[in-house]
Amino acid sequence: RGRRLLARQHRVMVTREAYGKLAKMHRWASPAEATPAPEAGPGGSLAEAEAAAAGGGAAEGAPGARSALHLRMFALLLRYKALRGHGFQAAVGPDAMDLLRERLSVDTELFASPLNARCGAFCSAFPDVDWYFGSLGSAWAFEPELRRGRPVAVEVNPPFVPAILDAAAEKMTGLLAEAGARGAPLSFVAFYPGWTETRGWRELRESPHLSTFVLVAAASHGFCDGAHHQRKDPYRASPYDTGVFVLQSPEARARSPPPASLERDLKAALALARPAARP
Protein backbone atom coordinates (compact mmCIF):
# COMPACT_ATOMS: atom_id res chain seq x y z
CA ARG A 1 0.00 0.00 0.00
CA GLY A 2 1.04 3.60 -0.57
CA ARG A 3 -0.05 7.21 -0.65
CA ARG A 4 -1.86 8.89 -3.53
CA LEU A 5 -1.65 12.68 -3.92
CA LEU A 6 -4.05 14.45 -6.31
CA ALA A 7 -4.36 17.96 -7.77
CA ARG A 8 -6.97 18.40 -10.49
CA GLN A 9 -6.09 15.91 -13.23
CA HIS A 10 -2.59 15.16 -11.92
CA ARG A 11 -1.88 12.18 -9.70
CA VAL A 12 1.31 10.90 -8.12
CA MET A 13 1.91 7.75 -6.10
CA VAL A 14 4.41 7.01 -3.37
CA THR A 15 4.98 3.90 -1.25
CA ARG A 16 4.56 4.04 2.50
CA GLU A 17 8.32 3.58 2.94
CA ALA A 18 9.14 6.46 0.59
CA TYR A 19 6.46 8.62 2.20
CA GLY A 20 8.04 8.05 5.60
CA LYS A 21 11.49 8.88 4.29
CA LEU A 22 10.31 12.14 2.69
CA ALA A 23 8.36 13.09 5.82
CA LYS A 24 11.45 12.66 7.97
CA MET A 25 13.65 14.59 5.54
CA HIS A 26 11.07 17.39 5.52
CA ARG A 27 11.02 17.49 9.33
CA TRP A 28 14.79 17.89 9.40
CA ALA A 29 15.03 20.43 6.55
CA SER A 30 12.00 22.51 7.63
CA PRO A 31 11.90 22.10 11.44
CA ALA A 32 9.88 25.28 12.04
CA GLU A 33 6.99 23.91 9.99
CA ALA A 34 7.08 20.20 10.75
CA THR A 35 7.25 18.66 14.19
CA PRO A 36 8.46 16.68 16.03
CA ALA A 37 12.16 16.94 15.32
CA PRO A 38 13.84 13.90 13.70
CA GLU A 39 15.96 11.54 15.75
CA ALA A 40 18.95 11.75 13.39
CA GLY A 41 20.70 14.68 11.77
CA PRO A 42 21.89 15.15 8.18
CA GLY A 43 25.05 13.09 8.52
CA GLY A 44 23.36 9.81 9.40
CA SER A 45 21.88 7.02 7.36
CA LEU A 46 18.41 7.41 5.93
CA ALA A 47 17.62 3.72 6.37
CA GLU A 48 15.88 4.59 9.63
CA ALA A 49 13.69 7.09 7.81
CA GLU A 50 12.59 4.51 5.27
CA ALA A 51 11.21 2.37 8.08
CA ALA A 52 9.45 5.31 9.76
CA ALA A 53 6.21 5.22 7.77
CA ALA A 54 3.74 3.52 10.05
CA GLY A 55 0.71 5.10 8.46
CA GLY A 56 2.10 8.63 8.37
CA GLY A 57 -0.03 10.32 11.03
CA ALA A 58 2.58 10.73 13.73
CA ALA A 59 5.21 11.79 11.23
CA GLU A 60 3.26 14.65 9.76
CA GLY A 61 2.84 16.95 12.75
CA ALA A 62 0.03 19.50 13.01
CA PRO A 63 -2.57 19.96 10.21
CA GLY A 64 -0.80 23.04 8.82
CA ALA A 65 2.51 21.22 8.71
CA ARG A 66 0.81 18.21 7.11
CA SER A 67 -0.66 20.40 4.37
CA ALA A 68 2.73 22.01 3.69
CA LEU A 69 4.36 18.58 3.56
CA HIS A 70 1.80 17.22 1.10
CA LEU A 71 1.99 20.28 -1.15
CA ARG A 72 5.77 20.15 -1.31
CA MET A 73 5.80 16.40 -1.69
CA PHE A 74 3.30 16.64 -4.55
CA ALA A 75 5.45 19.27 -6.34
CA LEU A 76 8.53 17.11 -5.86
CA LEU A 77 6.91 13.91 -7.12
CA LEU A 78 5.29 15.61 -10.10
CA ARG A 79 8.57 17.27 -11.11
CA TYR A 80 10.43 13.96 -11.18
CA LYS A 81 7.50 12.20 -12.83
CA ALA A 82 7.70 14.77 -15.64
CA LEU A 83 11.23 13.60 -16.44
CA ARG A 84 9.74 10.25 -17.53
CA GLY A 85 13.18 8.69 -17.99
CA HIS A 86 13.39 6.82 -14.68
CA GLY A 87 16.75 5.39 -15.71
CA PHE A 88 18.25 8.87 -15.44
CA GLN A 89 17.33 8.88 -11.74
CA ALA A 90 18.65 5.40 -10.95
CA ALA A 91 20.83 5.25 -7.84
CA VAL A 92 23.51 3.04 -6.34
CA GLY A 93 21.88 0.39 -4.15
CA PRO A 94 21.66 0.71 -0.35
CA ASP A 95 24.14 -2.09 0.39
CA ALA A 96 26.81 -0.50 -1.79
CA MET A 97 26.17 2.94 -0.29
CA ASP A 98 26.44 1.52 3.22
CA LEU A 99 29.73 -0.11 2.23
CA LEU A 100 31.10 3.18 0.88
CA ARG A 101 30.07 4.93 4.06
CA GLU A 102 31.81 2.29 6.17
CA ARG A 103 35.00 1.82 4.16
CA LEU A 104 35.57 5.26 2.60
CA SER A 105 33.54 7.55 4.92
CA VAL A 106 31.30 8.69 2.06
CA ASP A 107 28.78 11.17 3.48
CA THR A 108 27.67 13.24 0.47
CA GLU A 109 26.07 12.50 -2.93
CA LEU A 110 26.73 14.79 -5.88
CA PHE A 111 23.85 13.66 -8.14
CA ALA A 112 20.83 12.54 -6.14
CA SER A 113 17.30 13.55 -5.21
CA PRO A 114 15.19 13.39 -2.06
CA LEU A 115 13.71 10.21 -3.53
CA ASN A 116 16.94 8.27 -3.94
CA ALA A 117 19.45 9.91 -1.56
CA ARG A 118 21.12 7.61 0.96
CA CYS A 119 23.29 10.28 2.59
CA GLY A 120 21.93 13.18 4.57
CA ALA A 121 23.94 15.62 2.44
CA PHE A 122 23.15 15.59 -1.28
CA CYS A 123 22.95 17.77 -4.38
CA SER A 124 20.03 17.49 -6.79
CA ALA A 125 18.61 18.70 -10.07
CA PHE A 126 15.72 20.82 -8.78
CA PRO A 127 16.69 22.87 -5.71
CA ASP A 128 13.44 24.85 -5.87
CA VAL A 129 11.41 21.79 -4.84
CA ASP A 130 14.17 19.64 -3.33
CA TRP A 131 15.36 22.27 -0.84
CA TYR A 132 12.43 21.55 1.50
CA PHE A 133 13.75 17.98 1.78
CA GLY A 134 17.38 18.87 2.45
CA SER A 135 19.03 19.38 -0.96
CA LEU A 136 22.30 21.33 -0.91
CA GLY A 137 21.53 22.70 -4.39
CA SER A 138 22.88 21.98 -7.85
CA ALA A 139 25.79 19.60 -8.29
CA TRP A 140 27.44 22.15 -10.56
CA ALA A 141 27.49 24.71 -7.72
CA PHE A 142 28.88 22.23 -5.17
CA GLU A 143 31.94 23.60 -3.38
CA PRO A 144 33.11 21.38 -0.51
CA GLU A 145 34.93 22.89 2.42
CA LEU A 146 38.54 22.10 1.61
CA ARG A 147 40.90 22.43 4.54
CA ARG A 148 43.58 20.37 6.22
CA GLY A 149 42.34 17.72 8.61
CA ARG A 150 38.73 17.75 7.39
CA PRO A 151 38.01 14.72 5.17
CA VAL A 152 35.35 15.05 2.49
CA ALA A 153 34.16 11.95 0.61
CA VAL A 154 31.54 12.19 -2.14
CA GLU A 155 29.65 9.58 -4.16
CA VAL A 156 29.11 10.58 -7.80
CA ASN A 157 26.55 8.79 -9.98
CA PRO A 158 25.63 11.21 -12.78
CA PRO A 159 22.80 10.66 -15.27
CA PHE A 160 24.16 8.47 -18.05
CA VAL A 161 24.34 11.26 -20.63
CA PRO A 162 27.76 11.77 -22.28
CA ALA A 163 27.84 15.55 -21.89
CA ILE A 164 26.93 15.29 -18.19
CA LEU A 165 29.46 12.52 -17.58
CA ASP A 166 32.17 14.60 -19.24
CA ALA A 167 31.29 17.71 -17.23
CA ALA A 168 31.19 15.74 -13.95
CA ALA A 169 34.65 14.32 -14.63
CA GLU A 170 35.95 17.82 -15.30
CA LYS A 171 34.43 19.12 -12.07
CA MET A 172 35.93 16.32 -9.98
CA THR A 173 39.34 16.90 -11.58
CA GLY A 174 39.20 20.60 -10.77
CA LEU A 175 38.18 20.05 -7.15
CA LEU A 176 40.85 17.39 -6.63
CA ALA A 177 43.52 19.74 -7.98
CA GLU A 178 42.32 22.45 -5.59
CA ALA A 179 42.29 20.01 -2.68
CA GLY A 180 45.83 18.92 -3.51
CA ALA A 181 47.03 22.53 -3.54
CA ARG A 182 45.46 23.10 -0.10
CA GLY A 183 46.58 19.81 1.42
CA ALA A 184 42.95 18.86 1.98
CA PRO A 185 41.69 15.24 2.10
CA LEU A 186 39.09 14.93 -0.68
CA SER A 187 37.76 11.69 -2.20
CA PHE A 188 35.26 10.88 -4.92
CA VAL A 189 33.71 7.50 -5.71
CA ALA A 190 32.31 7.78 -9.22
CA PHE A 191 30.02 5.32 -11.02
CA TYR A 192 30.21 5.55 -14.82
CA PRO A 193 28.73 3.35 -17.56
CA GLY A 194 31.38 1.44 -19.46
CA TRP A 195 31.48 3.89 -22.34
CA THR A 196 35.21 3.79 -22.81
CA GLU A 197 35.10 6.07 -25.84
CA THR A 198 33.76 9.08 -23.91
CA ARG A 199 35.97 11.91 -22.72
CA GLY A 200 34.74 11.59 -19.15
CA TRP A 201 35.70 7.91 -18.92
CA ARG A 202 39.15 8.56 -20.33
CA GLU A 203 39.73 11.52 -18.02
CA LEU A 204 38.95 9.44 -14.92
CA ARG A 205 40.80 6.33 -16.10
CA GLU A 206 43.97 8.34 -16.78
CA SER A 207 43.67 10.59 -13.74
CA PRO A 208 46.71 10.91 -11.45
CA HIS A 209 44.20 10.96 -8.59
CA LEU A 210 42.90 7.44 -9.35
CA SER A 211 43.43 5.19 -6.31
CA THR A 212 41.24 2.22 -7.28
CA PHE A 213 39.30 1.16 -10.36
CA VAL A 214 36.67 -1.57 -10.34
CA LEU A 215 34.93 -2.84 -13.48
CA VAL A 216 31.59 -4.54 -12.79
CA ALA A 217 29.93 -6.67 -15.49
CA ALA A 218 26.44 -5.59 -16.49
CA ALA A 219 24.85 -8.96 -15.74
CA SER A 220 26.21 -9.06 -12.19
CA HIS A 221 24.73 -5.89 -10.71
CA GLY A 222 21.85 -3.45 -10.72
CA PHE A 223 20.69 -0.08 -9.44
CA CYS A 224 17.78 1.37 -7.50
CA ASP A 225 15.19 2.27 -10.12
CA GLY A 226 14.32 5.93 -10.55
CA ALA A 227 10.70 4.97 -9.86
CA HIS A 228 11.48 2.81 -6.82
CA HIS A 229 9.32 5.11 -4.67
CA GLN A 230 6.23 3.68 -6.35
CA ARG A 231 7.26 0.09 -7.09
CA LYS A 232 7.26 -3.17 -5.12
CA ASP A 233 10.64 -4.26 -6.50
CA PRO A 234 12.81 -1.14 -6.27
CA TYR A 235 15.68 -2.43 -8.40
CA ARG A 236 16.56 -2.48 -12.09
CA ALA A 237 19.21 -4.43 -13.96
CA SER A 238 22.20 -2.49 -15.20
CA PRO A 239 22.14 -2.18 -19.01
CA TYR A 240 25.91 -1.58 -19.14
CA ASP A 241 29.12 -2.57 -17.46
CA THR A 242 29.91 -0.07 -14.72
CA GLY A 243 33.27 1.45 -13.91
CA VAL A 244 33.79 2.53 -10.31
CA PHE A 245 36.54 5.11 -9.89
CA VAL A 246 37.94 5.97 -6.46
CA LEU A 247 39.69 9.31 -6.89
CA GLN A 248 41.61 10.92 -4.03
CA SER A 249 43.77 13.91 -3.31
CA PRO A 250 47.25 13.01 -1.99
CA GLU A 251 46.19 13.81 1.59
CA ALA A 252 43.09 11.62 1.34
CA ARG A 253 45.07 8.72 -0.11
CA ALA A 254 47.62 8.98 2.69
CA ARG A 255 44.95 9.10 5.39
CA SER A 256 42.36 6.64 4.02
CA PRO A 257 43.60 4.41 1.19
CA PRO A 258 40.92 2.07 -0.23
CA PRO A 259 41.10 -1.34 1.48
CA ALA A 260 42.34 -4.33 -0.53
CA SER A 261 38.94 -6.02 -0.15
CA LEU A 262 37.01 -3.13 -1.68
CA GLU A 263 36.64 -4.63 -5.17
CA ARG A 264 35.30 -7.96 -3.88
CA ASP A 265 32.97 -6.42 -1.32
CA LEU A 266 31.69 -3.71 -3.65
CA LYS A 267 30.82 -6.24 -6.37
CA ALA A 268 28.93 -8.33 -3.81
CA ALA A 269 27.02 -5.29 -2.58
CA LEU A 270 26.12 -4.12 -6.09
CA ALA A 271 24.84 -7.63 -6.92
CA LEU A 272 22.15 -7.22 -4.26
CA ALA A 273 20.57 -4.42 -6.31
CA ARG A 274 19.58 -6.73 -9.15
CA PRO A 275 15.79 -7.18 -9.59
CA ALA A 276 14.47 -9.84 -7.22
CA ALA A 277 18.03 -10.57 -6.01
CA ARG A 278 16.87 -10.69 -2.40
CA PRO A 279 14.96 -13.64 -0.94
GROMACS .gro file of C-alpha atoms in nm:
model
  279
    1ARG     CA    1   0.000   0.000   0.000
    2GLY     CA    2   0.104   0.360  -0.057
    3ARG     CA    3  -0.005   0.721  -0.065
    4ARG     CA    4  -0.186   0.889  -0.353
    5LEU     CA    5  -0.165   1.268  -0.392
    6LEU     CA    6  -0.405   1.445  -0.631
    7ALA     CA    7  -0.436   1.796  -0.777
    8ARG     CA    8  -0.697   1.840  -1.049
    9GLN     CA    9  -0.609   1.591  -1.323
   10HIS     CA   10  -0.259   1.516  -1.192
   11ARG     CA   11  -0.188   1.218  -0.970
   12VAL     CA   12   0.131   1.090  -0.812
   13MET     CA   13   0.191   0.775  -0.610
   14VAL     CA   14   0.441   0.701  -0.337
   15THR     CA   15   0.498   0.390  -0.125
   16ARG     CA   16   0.456   0.404   0.250
   17GLU     CA   17   0.832   0.358   0.294
   18ALA     CA   18   0.914   0.646   0.059
   19TYR     CA   19   0.646   0.862   0.220
   20GLY     CA   20   0.804   0.805   0.560
   21LYS     CA   21   1.149   0.888   0.429
   22LEU     CA   22   1.031   1.214   0.269
   23ALA     CA   23   0.836   1.309   0.582
   24LYS     CA   24   1.145   1.266   0.797
   25MET     CA   25   1.365   1.459   0.554
   26HIS     CA   26   1.107   1.739   0.552
   27ARG     CA   27   1.102   1.749   0.933
   28TRP     CA   28   1.479   1.789   0.940
   29ALA     CA   29   1.503   2.043   0.655
   30SER     CA   30   1.200   2.251   0.763
   31PRO     CA   31   1.190   2.210   1.144
   32ALA     CA   32   0.988   2.528   1.204
   33GLU     CA   33   0.699   2.391   0.999
   34ALA     CA   34   0.708   2.020   1.075
   35THR     CA   35   0.725   1.866   1.419
   36PRO     CA   36   0.846   1.668   1.603
   37ALA     CA   37   1.216   1.694   1.532
   38PRO     CA   38   1.384   1.390   1.370
   39GLU     CA   39   1.596   1.154   1.575
   40ALA     CA   40   1.895   1.175   1.339
   41GLY     CA   41   2.070   1.468   1.177
   42PRO     CA   42   2.189   1.515   0.818
   43GLY     CA   43   2.505   1.309   0.852
   44GLY     CA   44   2.336   0.981   0.940
   45SER     CA   45   2.188   0.702   0.736
   46LEU     CA   46   1.841   0.741   0.593
   47ALA     CA   47   1.762   0.372   0.637
   48GLU     CA   48   1.588   0.459   0.963
   49ALA     CA   49   1.369   0.709   0.781
   50GLU     CA   50   1.259   0.451   0.527
   51ALA     CA   51   1.121   0.237   0.808
   52ALA     CA   52   0.945   0.531   0.976
   53ALA     CA   53   0.621   0.522   0.777
   54ALA     CA   54   0.374   0.352   1.005
   55GLY     CA   55   0.071   0.510   0.846
   56GLY     CA   56   0.210   0.863   0.837
   57GLY     CA   57  -0.003   1.032   1.103
   58ALA     CA   58   0.258   1.073   1.373
   59ALA     CA   59   0.521   1.179   1.123
   60GLU     CA   60   0.326   1.465   0.976
   61GLY     CA   61   0.284   1.695   1.275
   62ALA     CA   62   0.003   1.950   1.301
   63PRO     CA   63  -0.257   1.996   1.021
   64GLY     CA   64  -0.080   2.304   0.882
   65ALA     CA   65   0.251   2.122   0.871
   66ARG     CA   66   0.081   1.821   0.711
   67SER     CA   67  -0.066   2.040   0.437
   68ALA     CA   68   0.273   2.201   0.369
   69LEU     CA   69   0.436   1.858   0.356
   70HIS     CA   70   0.180   1.722   0.110
   71LEU     CA   71   0.199   2.028  -0.115
   72ARG     CA   72   0.577   2.015  -0.131
   73MET     CA   73   0.580   1.640  -0.169
   74PHE     CA   74   0.330   1.664  -0.455
   75ALA     CA   75   0.545   1.927  -0.634
   76LEU     CA   76   0.853   1.711  -0.586
   77LEU     CA   77   0.691   1.391  -0.712
   78LEU     CA   78   0.529   1.561  -1.010
   79ARG     CA   79   0.857   1.727  -1.111
   80TYR     CA   80   1.043   1.396  -1.118
   81LYS     CA   81   0.750   1.220  -1.283
   82ALA     CA   82   0.770   1.477  -1.564
   83LEU     CA   83   1.123   1.360  -1.644
   84ARG     CA   84   0.974   1.025  -1.753
   85GLY     CA   85   1.318   0.869  -1.799
   86HIS     CA   86   1.339   0.682  -1.468
   87GLY     CA   87   1.675   0.539  -1.571
   88PHE     CA   88   1.825   0.887  -1.544
   89GLN     CA   89   1.733   0.888  -1.174
   90ALA     CA   90   1.865   0.540  -1.095
   91ALA     CA   91   2.083   0.525  -0.784
   92VAL     CA   92   2.351   0.304  -0.634
   93GLY     CA   93   2.188   0.039  -0.415
   94PRO     CA   94   2.166   0.071  -0.035
   95ASP     CA   95   2.414  -0.209   0.039
   96ALA     CA   96   2.681  -0.050  -0.179
   97MET     CA   97   2.617   0.294  -0.029
   98ASP     CA   98   2.644   0.152   0.322
   99LEU     CA   99   2.973  -0.011   0.223
  100LEU     CA  100   3.110   0.318   0.088
  101ARG     CA  101   3.007   0.493   0.406
  102GLU     CA  102   3.181   0.229   0.617
  103ARG     CA  103   3.500   0.182   0.416
  104LEU     CA  104   3.557   0.526   0.260
  105SER     CA  105   3.354   0.755   0.492
  106VAL     CA  106   3.130   0.869   0.206
  107ASP     CA  107   2.878   1.117   0.348
  108THR     CA  108   2.767   1.324   0.047
  109GLU     CA  109   2.607   1.250  -0.293
  110LEU     CA  110   2.673   1.479  -0.588
  111PHE     CA  111   2.385   1.366  -0.814
  112ALA     CA  112   2.083   1.254  -0.614
  113SER     CA  113   1.730   1.355  -0.521
  114PRO     CA  114   1.519   1.339  -0.206
  115LEU     CA  115   1.371   1.021  -0.353
  116ASN     CA  116   1.694   0.827  -0.394
  117ALA     CA  117   1.945   0.991  -0.156
  118ARG     CA  118   2.112   0.761   0.096
  119CYS     CA  119   2.329   1.028   0.259
  120GLY     CA  120   2.193   1.318   0.457
  121ALA     CA  121   2.394   1.562   0.244
  122PHE     CA  122   2.315   1.559  -0.128
  123CYS     CA  123   2.295   1.777  -0.438
  124SER     CA  124   2.003   1.749  -0.679
  125ALA     CA  125   1.861   1.870  -1.007
  126PHE     CA  126   1.572   2.082  -0.878
  127PRO     CA  127   1.669   2.287  -0.571
  128ASP     CA  128   1.344   2.485  -0.587
  129VAL     CA  129   1.141   2.179  -0.484
  130ASP     CA  130   1.417   1.964  -0.333
  131TRP     CA  131   1.536   2.227  -0.084
  132TYR     CA  132   1.243   2.155   0.150
  133PHE     CA  133   1.375   1.798   0.178
  134GLY     CA  134   1.738   1.887   0.245
  135SER     CA  135   1.903   1.938  -0.096
  136LEU     CA  136   2.230   2.133  -0.091
  137GLY     CA  137   2.153   2.270  -0.439
  138SER     CA  138   2.288   2.198  -0.785
  139ALA     CA  139   2.579   1.960  -0.829
  140TRP     CA  140   2.744   2.215  -1.056
  141ALA     CA  141   2.749   2.471  -0.772
  142PHE     CA  142   2.888   2.223  -0.517
  143GLU     CA  143   3.194   2.360  -0.338
  144PRO     CA  144   3.311   2.138  -0.051
  145GLU     CA  145   3.493   2.289   0.242
  146LEU     CA  146   3.854   2.210   0.161
  147ARG     CA  147   4.090   2.243   0.454
  148ARG     CA  148   4.358   2.037   0.622
  149GLY     CA  149   4.234   1.772   0.861
  150ARG     CA  150   3.873   1.775   0.739
  151PRO     CA  151   3.801   1.472   0.517
  152VAL     CA  152   3.535   1.505   0.249
  153ALA     CA  153   3.416   1.195   0.061
  154VAL     CA  154   3.154   1.219  -0.214
  155GLU     CA  155   2.965   0.958  -0.416
  156VAL     CA  156   2.911   1.058  -0.780
  157ASN     CA  157   2.655   0.879  -0.998
  158PRO     CA  158   2.563   1.121  -1.278
  159PRO     CA  159   2.280   1.066  -1.527
  160PHE     CA  160   2.416   0.847  -1.805
  161VAL     CA  161   2.434   1.126  -2.063
  162PRO     CA  162   2.776   1.177  -2.228
  163ALA     CA  163   2.784   1.555  -2.189
  164ILE     CA  164   2.693   1.529  -1.819
  165LEU     CA  165   2.946   1.252  -1.758
  166ASP     CA  166   3.217   1.460  -1.924
  167ALA     CA  167   3.129   1.771  -1.723
  168ALA     CA  168   3.119   1.574  -1.395
  169ALA     CA  169   3.465   1.432  -1.463
  170GLU     CA  170   3.595   1.782  -1.530
  171LYS     CA  171   3.443   1.912  -1.207
  172MET     CA  172   3.593   1.632  -0.998
  173THR     CA  173   3.934   1.690  -1.158
  174GLY     CA  174   3.920   2.060  -1.077
  175LEU     CA  175   3.818   2.005  -0.715
  176LEU     CA  176   4.085   1.739  -0.663
  177ALA     CA  177   4.352   1.974  -0.798
  178GLU     CA  178   4.232   2.245  -0.559
  179ALA     CA  179   4.229   2.001  -0.268
  180GLY     CA  180   4.583   1.892  -0.351
  181ALA     CA  181   4.703   2.253  -0.354
  182ARG     CA  182   4.546   2.310  -0.010
  183GLY     CA  183   4.658   1.981   0.142
  184ALA     CA  184   4.295   1.886   0.198
  185PRO     CA  185   4.169   1.524   0.210
  186LEU     CA  186   3.909   1.493  -0.068
  187SER     CA  187   3.776   1.169  -0.220
  188PHE     CA  188   3.526   1.088  -0.492
  189VAL     CA  189   3.371   0.750  -0.571
  190ALA     CA  190   3.231   0.778  -0.922
  191PHE     CA  191   3.002   0.532  -1.102
  192TYR     CA  192   3.021   0.555  -1.482
  193PRO     CA  193   2.873   0.335  -1.756
  194GLY     CA  194   3.138   0.144  -1.946
  195TRP     CA  195   3.148   0.389  -2.234
  196THR     CA  196   3.521   0.379  -2.281
  197GLU     CA  197   3.510   0.607  -2.584
  198THR     CA  198   3.376   0.908  -2.391
  199ARG     CA  199   3.597   1.191  -2.272
  200GLY     CA  200   3.474   1.159  -1.915
  201TRP     CA  201   3.570   0.791  -1.892
  202ARG     CA  202   3.915   0.856  -2.033
  203GLU     CA  203   3.973   1.152  -1.802
  204LEU     CA  204   3.895   0.944  -1.492
  205ARG     CA  205   4.080   0.633  -1.610
  206GLU     CA  206   4.397   0.834  -1.678
  207SER     CA  207   4.367   1.059  -1.374
  208PRO     CA  208   4.671   1.091  -1.145
  209HIS     CA  209   4.420   1.096  -0.859
  210LEU     CA  210   4.290   0.744  -0.935
  211SER     CA  211   4.343   0.519  -0.631
  212THR     CA  212   4.124   0.222  -0.728
  213PHE     CA  213   3.930   0.116  -1.036
  214VAL     CA  214   3.667  -0.157  -1.034
  215LEU     CA  215   3.493  -0.284  -1.348
  216VAL     CA  216   3.159  -0.454  -1.279
  217ALA     CA  217   2.993  -0.667  -1.549
  218ALA     CA  218   2.644  -0.559  -1.649
  219ALA     CA  219   2.485  -0.896  -1.574
  220SER     CA  220   2.621  -0.906  -1.219
  221HIS     CA  221   2.473  -0.589  -1.071
  222GLY     CA  222   2.185  -0.345  -1.072
  223PHE     CA  223   2.069  -0.008  -0.944
  224CYS     CA  224   1.778   0.137  -0.750
  225ASP     CA  225   1.519   0.227  -1.012
  226GLY     CA  226   1.432   0.593  -1.055
  227ALA     CA  227   1.070   0.497  -0.986
  228HIS     CA  228   1.148   0.281  -0.682
  229HIS     CA  229   0.932   0.511  -0.467
  230GLN     CA  230   0.623   0.368  -0.635
  231ARG     CA  231   0.726   0.009  -0.709
  232LYS     CA  232   0.726  -0.317  -0.512
  233ASP     CA  233   1.064  -0.426  -0.650
  234PRO     CA  234   1.281  -0.114  -0.627
  235TYR     CA  235   1.568  -0.243  -0.840
  236ARG     CA  236   1.656  -0.248  -1.209
  237ALA     CA  237   1.921  -0.443  -1.396
  238SER     CA  238   2.220  -0.249  -1.520
  239PRO     CA  239   2.214  -0.218  -1.901
  240TYR     CA  240   2.591  -0.158  -1.914
  241ASP     CA  241   2.912  -0.257  -1.746
  242THR     CA  242   2.991  -0.007  -1.472
  243GLY     CA  243   3.327   0.145  -1.391
  244VAL     CA  244   3.379   0.253  -1.031
  245PHE     CA  245   3.654   0.511  -0.989
  246VAL     CA  246   3.794   0.597  -0.646
  247LEU     CA  247   3.969   0.931  -0.689
  248GLN     CA  248   4.161   1.092  -0.403
  249SER     CA  249   4.377   1.391  -0.331
  250PRO     CA  250   4.725   1.301  -0.199
  251GLU     CA  251   4.619   1.381   0.159
  252ALA     CA  252   4.309   1.162   0.134
  253ARG     CA  253   4.507   0.872  -0.011
  254ALA     CA  254   4.762   0.898   0.269
  255ARG     CA  255   4.495   0.910   0.539
  256SER     CA  256   4.236   0.664   0.402
  257PRO     CA  257   4.360   0.441   0.119
  258PRO     CA  258   4.092   0.207  -0.023
  259PRO     CA  259   4.110  -0.134   0.148
  260ALA     CA  260   4.234  -0.433  -0.053
  261SER     CA  261   3.894  -0.602  -0.015
  262LEU     CA  262   3.701  -0.313  -0.168
  263GLU     CA  263   3.664  -0.463  -0.517
  264ARG     CA  264   3.530  -0.796  -0.388
  265ASP     CA  265   3.297  -0.642  -0.132
  266LEU     CA  266   3.169  -0.371  -0.365
  267LYS     CA  267   3.082  -0.624  -0.637
  268ALA     CA  268   2.893  -0.833  -0.381
  269ALA     CA  269   2.702  -0.529  -0.258
  270LEU     CA  270   2.612  -0.412  -0.609
  271ALA     CA  271   2.484  -0.763  -0.692
  272LEU     CA  272   2.215  -0.722  -0.426
  273ALA     CA  273   2.057  -0.442  -0.631
  274ARG     CA  274   1.958  -0.673  -0.915
  275PRO     CA  275   1.579  -0.718  -0.959
  276ALA     CA  276   1.447  -0.984  -0.722
  277ALA     CA  277   1.803  -1.057  -0.601
  278ARG     CA  278   1.687  -1.069  -0.240
  279PRO     CA  279   1.496  -1.364  -0.094
   0.00000   0.00000   0.00000
